[in-house]
PDB file of C-alpha atoms in Angstrom:
ATOM      1  CA  MET S 117       0.000   0.000   0.000  1.00 94.00           C
ATOM      2  CA  ILE S 118       1.306   3.436  -0.976  1.00 97.00           C
ATOM      3  CA  LYS S 119       1.549   5.964   1.865  1.00 97.00           C
ATOM      4  CA  MET S 120       2.539   9.633   1.914  1.00 97.00           C
ATOM      5  CA  GLU S 121       6.163   8.782   2.760  1.00 97.00           C
ATOM      6  CA  ASP S 122       6.383   6.858  -0.554  1.00 98.00           C
ATOM      7  CA  ILE S 123       5.627  10.018  -2.551  1.00 98.00           C
ATOM      8  CA  ILE S 124       8.704  12.045  -3.430  1.00 98.00           C
ATOM      9  CA  ARG S 125       8.583  15.792  -2.877  1.00 98.00           C
ATOM     10  CA  GLU S 126       9.496  18.833  -4.948  1.00 97.00           C
ATOM     11  CA  GLY S 127      13.239  19.172  -5.343  1.00 97.00           C
ATOM     12  CA  HIS S 128      13.704  15.431  -6.005  1.00 98.00           C
ATOM     13  CA  PRO S 129      15.421  15.059  -9.414  1.00 98.00           C
ATOM     14  CA  THR S 130      12.999  12.376 -10.720  1.00 98.00           C
ATOM     15  CA  LEU S 131      10.198  14.974 -10.760  1.00 98.00           C
ATOM     16  CA  ARG S 132      12.079  16.942 -13.429  1.00 98.00           C
ATOM     17  CA  LEU S 133      12.808  14.018 -15.771  1.00 98.00           C
ATOM     18  CA  VAL S 134      10.909  13.157 -18.933  1.00 98.00           C
ATOM     19  CA  ALA S 135       9.527   9.708 -18.113  1.00 98.00           C
ATOM     20  CA  GLU S 136      10.074   6.622 -20.290  1.00 98.00           C
ATOM     21  CA  GLU S 137       7.322   4.964 -22.363  1.00 98.00           C
ATOM     22  CA  VAL S 138       5.843   1.851 -20.756  1.00 98.00           C
ATOM     23  CA  PRO S 139       6.361  -1.250 -22.937  1.00 98.00           C
ATOM     24  CA  PHE S 140       3.598  -3.784 -23.615  1.00 97.00           C
ATOM     25  CA  PRO S 141       2.686  -6.395 -22.637  1.00 97.00           C
ATOM     26  CA  LEU S 142       2.935  -4.916 -19.146  1.00 97.00           C
ATOM     27  CA  SER S 143       5.449  -6.378 -16.744  1.00 98.00           C
ATOM     28  CA  GLU S 144       4.085  -7.688 -13.436  1.00 97.00           C
ATOM     29  CA  GLU S 145       5.890  -4.751 -11.796  1.00 97.00           C
ATOM     30  CA  ASP S 146       4.164  -2.124 -13.975  1.00 98.00           C
ATOM     31  CA  LEU S 147       0.757  -3.763 -13.562  1.00 97.00           C
ATOM     32  CA  ALA S 148       1.203  -3.882  -9.767  1.00 98.00           C
ATOM     33  CA  LEU S 149       2.406  -0.260  -9.658  1.00 98.00           C
ATOM     34  CA  GLY S 150      -0.695   0.890 -11.563  1.00 98.00           C
ATOM     35  CA  GLU S 151      -2.972  -1.027  -9.201  1.00 98.00           C
ATOM     36  CA  LYS S 152      -1.221   0.414  -6.134  1.00 98.00           C
ATOM     37  CA  MET S 153      -1.491   3.953  -7.539  1.00 98.00           C
ATOM     38  CA  GLN S 154      -5.250   3.500  -8.095  1.00 97.00           C
ATOM     39  CA  GLU S 155      -5.645   1.993  -4.625  1.00 97.00           C
ATOM     40  CA  PHE S 156      -3.825   4.979  -3.079  1.00 98.00           C
ATOM     41  CA  LEU S 157      -6.245   7.443  -4.707  1.00 97.00           C
ATOM     42  CA  LYS S 158      -9.290   5.479  -3.536  1.00 96.00           C
ATOM     43  CA  ASN S 159      -7.859   5.224  -0.006  1.00 97.00           C
ATOM     44  CA  SER S 160      -7.001   8.942   0.031  1.00 97.00           C
ATOM     45  CA  GLN S 161     -10.638   9.780  -0.770  1.00 95.00           C
ATOM     46  CA  ASP S 162     -12.012   7.422   1.908  1.00 95.00           C
ATOM     47  CA  PRO S 163     -12.262   9.485   5.128  1.00 96.00           C
ATOM     48  CA  GLU S 164     -11.546   6.504   7.424  1.00 97.00           C
ATOM     49  CA  MET S 165      -8.542   5.246   5.433  1.00 97.00           C
ATOM     50  CA  ALA S 166      -7.174   8.763   4.927  1.00 97.00           C
ATOM     51  CA  GLU S 167      -7.305   9.452   8.658  1.00 97.00           C
ATOM     52  CA  LYS S 168      -5.941   6.051   9.670  1.00 97.00           C
ATOM     53  CA  TYR S 169      -2.895   6.326   7.377  1.00 97.00           C
ATOM     54  CA  GLY S 170      -2.465  10.125   7.269  1.00 97.00           C
ATOM     55  CA  LEU S 171      -3.175  10.371   3.530  1.00 97.00           C
ATOM     56  CA  ARG S 172      -3.742  13.652   1.721  1.00 96.00           C
ATOM     57  CA  GLY S 173      -6.687  13.458  -0.645  1.00 95.00           C
ATOM     58  CA  GLY S 174      -5.751  13.061  -4.291  1.00 96.00           C
ATOM     59  CA  VAL S 175      -7.553  12.732  -7.619  1.00 96.00           C
ATOM     60  CA  GLY S 176      -4.477  11.829  -9.641  1.00 98.00           C
ATOM     61  CA  ILE S 177      -0.972  10.486  -9.190  1.00 98.00           C
ATOM     62  CA  ALA S 178       1.844   9.901 -11.665  1.00 98.00           C
ATOM     63  CA  ALA S 179       4.499   7.178 -11.464  1.00 98.00           C
ATOM     64  CA  PRO S 180       7.336   9.768 -11.286  1.00 98.00           C
ATOM     65  CA  GLN S 181       5.869  10.915  -7.946  1.00 98.00           C
ATOM     66  CA  LEU S 182       6.742   7.430  -6.677  1.00 98.00           C
ATOM     67  CA  ASP S 183      10.299   7.755  -8.041  1.00 98.00           C
ATOM     68  CA  ALA S 184       9.429   5.573 -11.059  1.00 98.00           C
ATOM     69  CA  SER S 185      10.226   7.485 -14.257  1.00 98.00           C
ATOM     70  CA  LYS S 186       7.519   5.755 -16.322  1.00 98.00           C
ATOM     71  CA  ARG S 187       4.670   7.209 -18.392  1.00 98.00           C
ATOM     72  CA  MET S 188       1.876   5.996 -16.104  1.00 98.00           C
ATOM     73  CA  ILE S 189      -0.844   7.947 -14.320  1.00 98.00           C
ATOM     74  CA  ALA S 190      -3.769   6.897 -12.156  1.00 98.00           C
ATOM     75  CA  ILE S 191      -6.929   8.991 -12.044  1.00 97.00           C
ATOM     76  CA  GLU S 192      -9.855   8.872  -9.616  1.00 96.00           C
ATOM     77  CA  VAL S 193     -12.087  11.841 -10.384  1.00 92.00           C
ATOM     78  CA  PRO S 194     -15.771  12.009  -9.510  1.00 78.00           C
ATOM     79  CA  SER S 195     -17.199  14.303 -12.178  1.00 59.00           C
ATOM     80  CA  LEU S 196     -18.198  17.781 -11.040  1.00 57.00           C
ATOM     81  CA  ASP S 197     -19.848  18.508 -14.385  1.00 55.00           C
ATOM     82  CA  GLU S 198     -23.401  17.179 -14.889  1.00 58.00           C
ATOM     83  CA  ASP S 199     -23.023  17.539 -18.673  1.00 58.00           C
ATOM     84  CA  SER S 200     -19.818  15.490 -18.726  1.00 53.00           C
ATOM     85  CA  ASP S 201     -19.602  12.611 -21.195  1.00 56.00           C
ATOM     86  CA  VAL S 202     -17.515  10.881 -18.533  1.00 55.00           C
ATOM     87  CA  PRO S 203     -19.468  10.677 -15.240  1.00 64.00           C
ATOM     88  CA  HIS S 204     -16.502   9.355 -13.250  1.00 81.00           C
ATOM     89  CA  ILE S 205     -12.921   8.711 -14.290  1.00 88.00           C
ATOM     90  CA  SER S 206     -11.313   5.789 -12.493  1.00 93.00           C
ATOM     91  CA  THR S 207      -8.441   4.319 -14.457  1.00 96.00           C
ATOM     92  CA  VAL S 208      -4.735   3.790 -14.902  1.00 98.00           C
ATOM     93  CA  MET S 209      -3.397   5.311 -18.117  1.00 98.00           C
ATOM     94  CA  TYR S 210      -0.197   4.094 -19.727  1.00 98.00           C
ATOM     95  CA  ASN S 211       1.607   6.356 -22.204  1.00 98.00           C
ATOM     96  CA  PRO S 212      -1.112   9.060 -22.213  1.00 98.00           C
ATOM     97  CA  LYS S 213      -0.856  11.786 -24.865  1.00 98.00           C
ATOM     98  CA  ILE S 214      -2.833  14.951 -25.483  1.00 98.00           C
ATOM     99  CA  ILE S 215      -3.689  14.750 -29.187  1.00 98.00           C
ATOM    100  CA  SER S 216      -5.752  17.948 -29.414  1.00 98.00           C
ATOM    101  CA  HIS S 217      -6.820  20.824 -27.210  1.00 97.00           C
ATOM    102  CA  SER S 218      -8.991  23.901 -27.202  1.00 96.00           C
ATOM    103  CA  VAL S 219      -7.742  27.417 -27.741  1.00 96.00           C
ATOM    104  CA  GLN S 220      -9.823  28.466 -24.733  1.00 96.00           C
ATOM    105  CA  GLN S 221      -7.946  28.327 -21.469  1.00 97.00           C
ATOM    106  CA  ALA S 222      -9.149  27.479 -17.974  1.00 97.00           C
ATOM    107  CA  CYS S 223      -7.885  27.323 -14.421  1.00 97.00           C
ATOM    108  CA  ILE S 224      -9.111  26.393 -10.978  1.00 96.00           C
ATOM    109  CA  GLU S 225      -9.886  29.635  -9.153  1.00 94.00           C
ATOM    110  CA  GLU S 226      -8.303  28.592  -5.842  1.00 93.00           C
ATOM    111  CA  GLY S 227      -5.245  27.150  -7.596  1.00 94.00           C
ATOM    112  CA  GLU S 228      -3.897  23.618  -7.827  1.00 97.00           C
ATOM    113  CA  GLY S 229      -2.338  21.355  -5.256  1.00 96.00           C
ATOM    114  CA  CYS S 230      -0.009  18.405  -5.614  1.00 98.00           C
ATOM    115  CA  LEU S 231       0.836  15.385  -3.480  1.00 98.00           C
ATOM    116  CA  SER S 232       4.524  16.170  -4.115  1.00 98.00           C
ATOM    117  CA  VAL S 233       4.232  19.789  -2.929  1.00 98.00           C
ATOM    118  CA  ASP S 234       3.777  20.339   0.809  1.00 96.00           C
ATOM    119  CA  ARG S 235       2.957  24.032   0.566  1.00 95.00           C
ATOM    120  CA  HIS S 236       0.241  26.250  -0.853  1.00 94.00           C
ATOM    121  CA  VAL S 237       1.355  27.930  -4.080  1.00 96.00           C
ATOM    122  CA  PRO S 238      -1.027  30.796  -4.925  1.00 95.00           C
ATOM    123  CA  GLY S 239      -1.751  31.698  -8.524  1.00 96.00           C
ATOM    124  CA  TYR S 240      -3.641  30.721 -11.641  1.00 97.00           C
ATOM    125  CA  VAL S 241      -2.358  27.534 -13.274  1.00 97.00           C
ATOM    126  CA  ILE S 242      -3.496  28.226 -16.827  1.00 97.00           C
ATOM    127  CA  ARG S 243      -4.333  25.138 -18.894  1.00 97.00           C
ATOM    128  CA  HIS S 244      -6.480  24.125 -21.882  1.00 98.00           C
ATOM    129  CA  ALA S 245     -10.237  24.113 -21.152  1.00 97.00           C
ATOM    130  CA  ARG S 246     -10.802  20.995 -23.304  1.00 97.00           C
ATOM    131  CA  ILE S 247      -8.493  18.195 -24.387  1.00 97.00           C
ATOM    132  CA  THR S 248      -8.623  14.915 -26.281  1.00 98.00           C
ATOM    133  CA  ILE S 249      -6.227  12.235 -25.107  1.00 98.00           C
ATOM    134  CA  THR S 250      -5.185   8.758 -26.115  1.00 98.00           C
ATOM    135  CA  TYR S 251      -3.646   6.198 -23.790  1.00 98.00           C
ATOM    136  CA  GLN S 252      -3.184   2.481 -23.403  1.00 98.00           C
ATOM    137  CA  ASP S 253      -5.132   0.527 -20.816  1.00 97.00           C
ATOM    138  CA  LYS S 254      -3.585  -2.356 -18.853  1.00 97.00           C
ATOM    139  CA  ASN S 255      -4.348  -4.731 -21.752  1.00 97.00           C
ATOM    140  CA  GLY S 256      -2.458  -2.536 -24.227  1.00 97.00           C
ATOM    141  CA  GLU S 257      -5.665  -1.406 -25.960  1.00 97.00           C
ATOM    142  CA  THR S 258      -5.605   2.205 -27.171  1.00 98.00           C
ATOM    143  CA  GLN S 259      -8.337   4.327 -25.617  1.00 97.00           C
ATOM    144  CA  LYS S 260      -9.466   7.834 -26.548  1.00 97.00           C
ATOM    145  CA  MET S 261     -11.170  10.301 -24.210  1.00 95.00           C
ATOM    146  CA  ARG S 262     -12.480  13.843 -24.568  1.00 95.00           C
ATOM    147  CA  LEU S 263     -12.403  15.906 -21.387  1.00 95.00           C
ATOM    148  CA  LYS S 264     -13.300  19.426 -20.331  1.00 94.00           C
ATOM    149  CA  GLY S 265     -13.155  21.631 -17.271  1.00 93.00           C
ATOM    150  CA  TYR S 266     -11.909  20.083 -14.028  1.00 93.00           C
ATOM    151  CA  ASP S 267     -11.407  16.623 -15.571  1.00 93.00           C
ATOM    152  CA  ALA S 268      -9.207  18.083 -18.315  1.00 96.00           C
ATOM    153  CA  ILE S 269      -7.167  20.037 -15.753  1.00 97.00           C
ATOM    154  CA  VAL S 270      -6.531  16.935 -13.626  1.00 96.00           C
ATOM    155  CA  ILE S 271      -5.266  14.965 -16.634  1.00 97.00           C
ATOM    156  CA  GLN S 272      -3.035  17.845 -17.804  1.00 98.00           C
ATOM    157  CA  HIS S 273      -1.551  18.135 -14.286  1.00 98.00           C
ATOM    158  CA  GLU S 274      -0.669  14.419 -14.259  1.00 98.00           C
ATOM    159  CA  ILE S 275       0.676  14.367 -17.840  1.00 98.00           C
ATOM    160  CA  ASP S 276       2.890  17.328 -16.874  1.00 98.00           C
ATOM    161  CA  HIS S 277       4.510  15.059 -14.245  1.00 98.00           C
ATOM    162  CA  LEU S 278       5.486  12.684 -17.067  1.00 98.00           C
ATOM    163  CA  ASN S 279       7.288  15.566 -18.770  1.00 98.00           C
ATOM    164  CA  GLY S 280       9.132  16.908 -15.720  1.00 98.00           C
ATOM    165  CA  ILE S 281       6.783  19.879 -15.319  1.00 98.00           C
ATOM    166  CA  MET S 282       5.374  21.010 -11.962  1.00 98.00           C
ATOM    167  CA  PHE S 283       2.015  22.825 -11.767  1.00 98.00           C
ATOM    168  CA  TYR S 284       3.598  26.043 -10.494  1.00 97.00           C
ATOM    169  CA  ASP S 285       5.722  26.271 -13.660  1.00 97.00           C
ATOM    170  CA  HIS S 286       2.482  27.497 -15.346  1.00 96.00           C
ATOM    171  CA  ILE S 287       1.927  30.379 -12.887  1.00 96.00           C
ATOM    172  CA  ASN S 288       2.910  33.834 -14.116  1.00 95.00           C
ATOM    173  CA  LYS S 289       5.909  34.771 -11.930  1.00 94.00           C
ATOM    174  CA  GLU S 290       5.344  38.572 -12.095  1.00 95.00           C
ATOM    175  CA  ASN S 291       1.555  38.414 -11.701  1.00 95.00           C
ATOM    176  CA  PRO S 292       0.331  35.081 -10.219  1.00 96.00           C
ATOM    177  CA  LEU S 293      -3.338  36.044 -10.747  1.00 94.00           C
ATOM    178  CA  TYR S 294      -2.859  37.055 -14.381  1.00 93.00           C
ATOM    179  CA  ALA S 295      -5.961  36.086 -16.347  1.00 93.00           C
ATOM    180  CA  PRO S 296      -5.774  36.290 -20.147  1.00 93.00           C
ATOM    181  CA  ASP S 297      -8.931  37.322 -22.020  1.00 93.00           C
ATOM    182  CA  GLY S 298     -11.523  34.563 -22.103  1.00 94.00           C
ATOM    183  CA  LEU S 299     -10.000  32.567 -19.245  1.00 95.00           C
ATOM    184  CA  GLN S 300     -12.558  30.171 -17.784  1.00 96.00           C
ATOM    185  CA  LEU S 301     -12.346  30.251 -13.973  1.00 95.00           C
ATOM    186  CA  LEU S 302     -13.508  27.009 -12.359  1.00 94.00           C
ATOM    187  CA  SER S 303     -14.629  27.185  -8.743  1.00 87.00           C
TER     188      SER S 303
END
């Protein structure tokens, strides 16, 4: 079971690496890692488990955060958008790629957090409002998903980890609350 002490923190060199593609068929190690990542997210969202093990709540985690430089992310996002095509995202994605995105930008009004960052970093983390991604599931099948709003932001945050990018890299250094024209603020 993954606990908070297993998650590396900002400043660790693995968080700045571009992660390696995951080969298929999956090794037992990669399959087990994906399952443990998914289990961590579910446990972190369960009030009893989170309290018992001191887990911070998370909706996504990337393998590099566990010091494994592999292109794997786990997502556990209850949809906040009633119109969403995807009512709940609960999956492990191998080799995810953003294949298209909107021109419109969005951000979470109160900012983003990260399991690898133990401090509040104020500012708008500007991302694409809508994205289309492809990824491989645990069987090696290619999947395609269209996402918008909060769901799209979560996926972009996790894919950034695979490319050595931290969420605060997107915050305008001179003006952290800079909002370009047309920015969609999500509360």
